[in-house]
Tab-separated table of C-alpha atoms and ligand atoms in Angstrom:
chain	number	residue	atom	x	y	z
A	652	MET	CA	3.174	49.876	4.429
A	653	GLU	CA	1.440	52.587	6.411
A	654	LEU	CA	-2.300	52.043	6.493
A	655	SER	CA	-4.095	54.925	4.812
A	656	TRP	CA	-6.909	55.236	2.307
A	657	GLY	CA	-4.483	56.606	-0.262
A	658	ASN	CA	-2.119	53.661	0.085
A	659	LEU	CA	-4.995	51.208	-0.019
A	660	GLU	CA	-6.478	52.813	-3.138
A	661	ASP	CA	-3.091	52.666	-4.889
A	662	ALA	CA	-2.490	49.069	-3.826
A	663	VAL	CA	-5.881	47.892	-5.088
A	664	ARG	CA	-5.624	49.836	-8.346
A	665	GLY	CA	-2.263	48.247	-9.158
A	666	CYS	CA	-3.014	44.801	-7.768
A	667	ARG	CA	-1.919	41.734	-9.717
A	668	ARG	CA	-2.174	39.203	-6.891
A	669	CYS	CA	-4.636	36.954	-8.705
A	670	LYS	CA	-5.883	36.144	-12.180
A	671	LEU	CA	-8.921	38.427	-11.904
A	672	CYS	CA	-6.648	41.377	-12.728
A	673	HIS	CA	-6.414	40.206	-16.358
A	674	GLY	CA	-10.088	40.716	-17.175
A	675	ARG	CA	-10.896	43.868	-15.274
A	676	MET	CA	-11.713	47.307	-16.646
A	677	ASN	CA	-11.578	48.883	-13.202
A	678	THR	CA	-10.935	47.782	-9.660
A	679	VAL	CA	-13.799	48.419	-7.249
A	680	LEU	CA	-12.534	49.248	-3.780
A	681	GLY	CA	-15.846	50.358	-2.312
A	682	GLU	CA	-17.559	53.604	-1.419
A	683	GLY	CA	-19.674	55.333	1.147
A	684	ASN	CA	-19.201	56.758	4.585
A	685	ARG	CA	-15.679	56.016	5.784
A	686	GLU	CA	-16.853	56.459	9.365
A	687	ALA	CA	-19.922	54.273	8.983
A	688	ALA	CA	-21.146	51.973	11.726
A	689	ILE	CA	-22.341	49.510	9.067
A	690	LEU	CA	-20.144	47.899	6.417
A	691	CYS	CA	-22.171	46.106	3.733
A	692	ILE	CA	-20.112	43.372	2.069
A	693	GLY	CA	-21.046	41.875	-1.292
A	694	GLU	CA	-19.333	39.252	-3.413
A	695	GLY	CA	-17.527	41.074	-6.196
A	696	PRO	CA	-18.077	43.584	-8.978
A	697	GLY	CA	-20.460	42.758	-11.809
A	698	GLN	CA	-20.442	44.257	-15.287
A	699	GLN	CA	-21.705	47.724	-14.374
A	700	GLU	CA	-19.452	47.904	-11.336
A	701	ASP	CA	-16.429	46.916	-13.446
A	702	LEU	CA	-17.266	49.610	-16.002
A	703	GLN	CA	-17.846	52.356	-13.450
A	704	GLY	CA	-15.377	51.347	-10.729
A	705	ARG	CA	-18.146	51.628	-8.115
A	706	PRO	CA	-19.832	48.921	-6.028
A	707	PHE	CA	-23.464	47.899	-6.391
A	708	VAL	CA	-24.476	50.225	-9.227
A	709	GLY	CA	-26.268	47.609	-11.389
A	710	PRO	CA	-29.656	45.962	-10.771
A	711	ALA	CA	-28.515	44.363	-7.482
A	712	GLY	CA	-27.333	47.782	-6.357
A	713	GLN	CA	-30.709	49.349	-7.080
A	714	LEU	CA	-32.298	46.713	-4.885
A	715	LEU	CA	-29.672	47.256	-2.172
A	716	ASP	CA	-30.556	50.969	-2.196
A	717	LYS	CA	-34.229	50.039	-1.708
A	718	MET	CA	-33.365	47.589	1.076
A	719	LEU	CA	-31.405	50.272	2.916
A	720	GLY	CA	-34.189	52.767	2.277
A	721	ALA	CA	-36.695	50.365	3.835
A	722	ILE	CA	-34.870	50.767	7.157
A	723	ALA	CA	-34.391	54.517	6.694
A	724	LEU	CA	-30.735	54.333	5.640
A	725	THR	CA	-29.030	55.603	2.511
A	726	ARG	CA	-25.761	54.707	0.796
A	727	GLU	CA	-24.234	57.720	2.525
A	728	ASP	CA	-24.981	56.197	5.941
A	729	VAL	CA	-23.059	52.973	5.266
A	730	TYR	CA	-19.891	51.841	3.531
A	731	ILE	CA	-20.300	49.333	0.693
A	732	ALA	CA	-17.509	46.938	-0.291
A	733	ASN	CA	-17.015	43.508	-1.781
A	734	VAL	CA	-14.963	40.429	-0.932
A	735	VAL	CA	-13.069	40.694	-4.229
A	736	LYS	CA	-12.247	43.977	-5.870
A	737	CYS	CA	-12.137	42.782	-9.502
A	738	ARG	CA	-14.943	41.323	-11.606
A	739	PRO	CA	-14.891	37.529	-11.963
A	740	PRO	CA	-15.462	36.466	-15.590
A	741	MET	CA	-19.110	35.885	-16.537
A	742	ASN	CA	-20.079	36.946	-13.004
A	743	ARG	CA	-19.065	33.585	-11.585
A	744	SER	CA	-18.394	33.397	-7.859
A	745	PRO	CA	-14.798	34.180	-6.927
A	746	GLU	CA	-12.614	31.111	-6.413
A	747	PRO	CA	-11.013	30.384	-3.031
A	748	ASP	CA	-7.526	31.537	-4.116
A	749	GLU	CA	-9.010	34.799	-5.439
A	750	VAL	CA	-10.816	35.393	-2.145
A	751	GLU	CA	-7.622	34.668	-0.164
A	752	SER	CA	-5.582	37.032	-2.337
A	753	CYS	CA	-8.086	39.845	-1.939
A	754	LEU	CA	-9.035	39.515	1.750
A	755	PRO	CA	-6.124	41.661	3.001
A	756	PHE	CA	-7.798	44.625	1.271
A	757	LEU	CA	-11.103	44.023	3.073
A	758	ARG	CA	-9.188	43.631	6.349
A	759	ALA	CA	-7.497	46.974	5.684
A	760	GLN	CA	-10.924	48.529	5.099
A	761	LEU	CA	-12.086	47.112	8.439
A	762	ARG	CA	-9.124	48.716	10.199
A	763	LEU	CA	-9.705	52.077	8.513
A	764	ILE	CA	-13.492	52.247	8.905
A	765	ARG	CA	-13.795	50.385	12.224
A	766	PRO	CA	-17.486	49.615	11.650
A	767	LYS	CA	-19.556	48.082	14.427
A	768	ILE	CA	-21.673	45.953	12.102
A	769	LEU	CA	-20.665	43.764	9.164
A	770	PHE	CA	-23.689	43.005	6.984
A	771	CYS	CA	-22.732	40.108	4.726
A	772	LEU	CA	-24.744	39.837	1.534
A	773	GLY	CA	-24.769	36.256	0.312
A	774	ALA	CA	-22.713	33.122	0.808
A	775	THR	CA	-19.376	34.400	-0.487
A	776	ALA	CA	-19.326	37.277	2.006
A	777	GLY	CA	-20.712	35.093	4.802
A	778	ARG	CA	-18.013	32.453	4.263
A	779	ALA	CA	-15.186	34.948	3.910
A	780	VAL	CA	-16.183	37.013	6.936
A	781	ILE	CA	-18.383	35.042	9.344
A	782	GLY	CA	-17.004	31.540	8.834
A	783	ARG	CA	-16.153	28.910	6.244
A	784	GLU	CA	-19.239	26.859	7.082
A	785	PHE	CA	-21.677	29.733	6.606
A	786	ARG	CA	-24.781	28.845	4.599
A	787	VAL	CA	-27.262	31.555	3.751
A	788	THR	CA	-30.490	29.587	4.134
A	789	ARG	CA	-29.338	28.056	7.434
A	790	ASP	CA	-27.359	30.877	9.016
A	791	ARG	CA	-28.919	34.107	7.784
A	792	GLY	CA	-30.440	36.294	10.436
A	793	LYS	CA	-28.181	34.962	13.213
A	794	TRP	CA	-25.906	37.527	14.821
A	795	VAL	CA	-22.317	36.496	15.446
A	796	GLU	CA	-20.044	38.684	17.571
A	797	ARG	CA	-16.267	38.422	17.169
A	798	LYS	CA	-13.370	40.785	17.811
A	799	GLY	CA	-15.835	43.556	18.597
A	800	PHE	CA	-17.684	43.179	15.293
A	801	HIS	CA	-21.374	42.301	15.158
A	802	MET	CA	-21.851	40.229	12.012
A	803	LEU	CA	-25.082	39.355	10.217
A	804	GLY	CA	-25.504	37.370	7.026
A	805	SER	CA	-28.474	37.637	4.717
A	806	PHE	CA	-29.440	37.033	1.105
A	807	HIS	CA	-27.531	38.679	-1.699
A	808	PRO	CA	-29.747	41.195	-3.538
A	809	SER	CA	-29.129	39.271	-6.793
A	810	ALA	CA	-30.641	36.178	-5.179
A	811	LEU	CA	-33.635	38.252	-4.084
A	812	LEU	CA	-34.098	39.474	-7.651
A	813	ARG	CA	-34.418	35.820	-8.720
A	814	ASP	CA	-36.731	34.874	-5.833
A	815	GLN	CA	-40.065	34.151	-7.510
A	816	SER	CA	-42.004	32.984	-4.475
A	817	GLY	CA	-41.202	35.981	-2.302
A	818	ALA	CA	-40.210	33.697	0.591
A	819	TRP	CA	-36.616	34.897	0.639
A	820	LYS	CA	-37.750	38.525	0.390
A	821	ARG	CA	-39.826	38.085	3.549
A	822	LEU	CA	-36.836	36.622	5.386
A	823	ALA	CA	-34.562	39.376	4.061
A	824	TRP	CA	-37.024	41.925	5.439
A	825	GLU	CA	-36.717	40.299	8.880
A	826	ASP	CA	-32.930	40.514	8.594
A	827	LEU	CA	-33.099	44.183	7.649
A	828	GLN	CA	-35.276	44.956	10.658
A	829	SER	CA	-32.810	43.098	12.850
A	830	LEU	CA	-29.982	45.138	11.300
A	831	ARG	CA	-31.808	48.374	12.061
A	832	ALA	CA	-32.502	47.303	15.655
A	833	LYS	CA	-28.826	46.423	16.242
A	834	TYR	CA	-27.737	49.703	14.662
A	835	ASP	CA	-30.029	51.669	16.993
A	836	GLU	CA	-28.889	49.625	19.980
A	837	LEU	CA	-25.172	50.185	19.242
A	838	LYS	CA	-25.574	53.873	18.340
A	839	GLY	CA	-25.802	54.768	21.995
A	840	GLU	CA	-22.517	53.011	22.791
A	841	GLY	CA	-20.113	55.527	21.245
A	842	PRO	CA	-17.281	54.689	18.814
B	2022	URA	N1	-22.844	42.163	-6.670
B	2022	URA	C1	-21.914	42.245	-5.699
B	2022	URA	O1	-21.723	41.326	-4.925
B	2022	URA	N2	-21.216	43.354	-5.609
B	2022	URA	C2	-21.393	44.382	-6.409
B	2022	URA	O2	-20.697	45.371	-6.246
B	2022	URA	C3	-22.382	44.279	-7.404
B	2022	URA	C4	-23.095	43.165	-7.515
């Protein structure tokens, strides 16, 4: 199949590769700047995302907007996608077979967008993209470079919404500043 946004959109919309297709209202491919240097990767659609067919439009999305705003970026500056494109029931984490079935779509997005930076939000994205052993509290904030991609894992905005002590928010702020610094550093390097 020729790689194009149109083909990818059709393939995701009609996908029945895993059991998540049975419960979905809409698939959520992703949205944003298709030429972005930064690809933000979440876990999977929640209720609002499933209803609207758009990523990060619920409470976690509002926080993601604020996080991007804190480093002078908007949704239009980045592309936002998820590891799985259909909502897992009751917002559970996607299961390994669901992640495996869906990863070809994220890989296709990587080939189309060719971002410089992959910003992985939470453990599911970190494990799917950075490495199977990724753990947020241990590995967040550490840059990993592979195949020309600069990858950074941090907390998922939903986890930050639950963070009572504020300790994770402080660490997430460090990660965001590191993201901004890398973005500025790589901006000068051309496509
Ligand atoms: N959480 C995610 O991981 N992705 C979304 O799109 C929304 C909430």
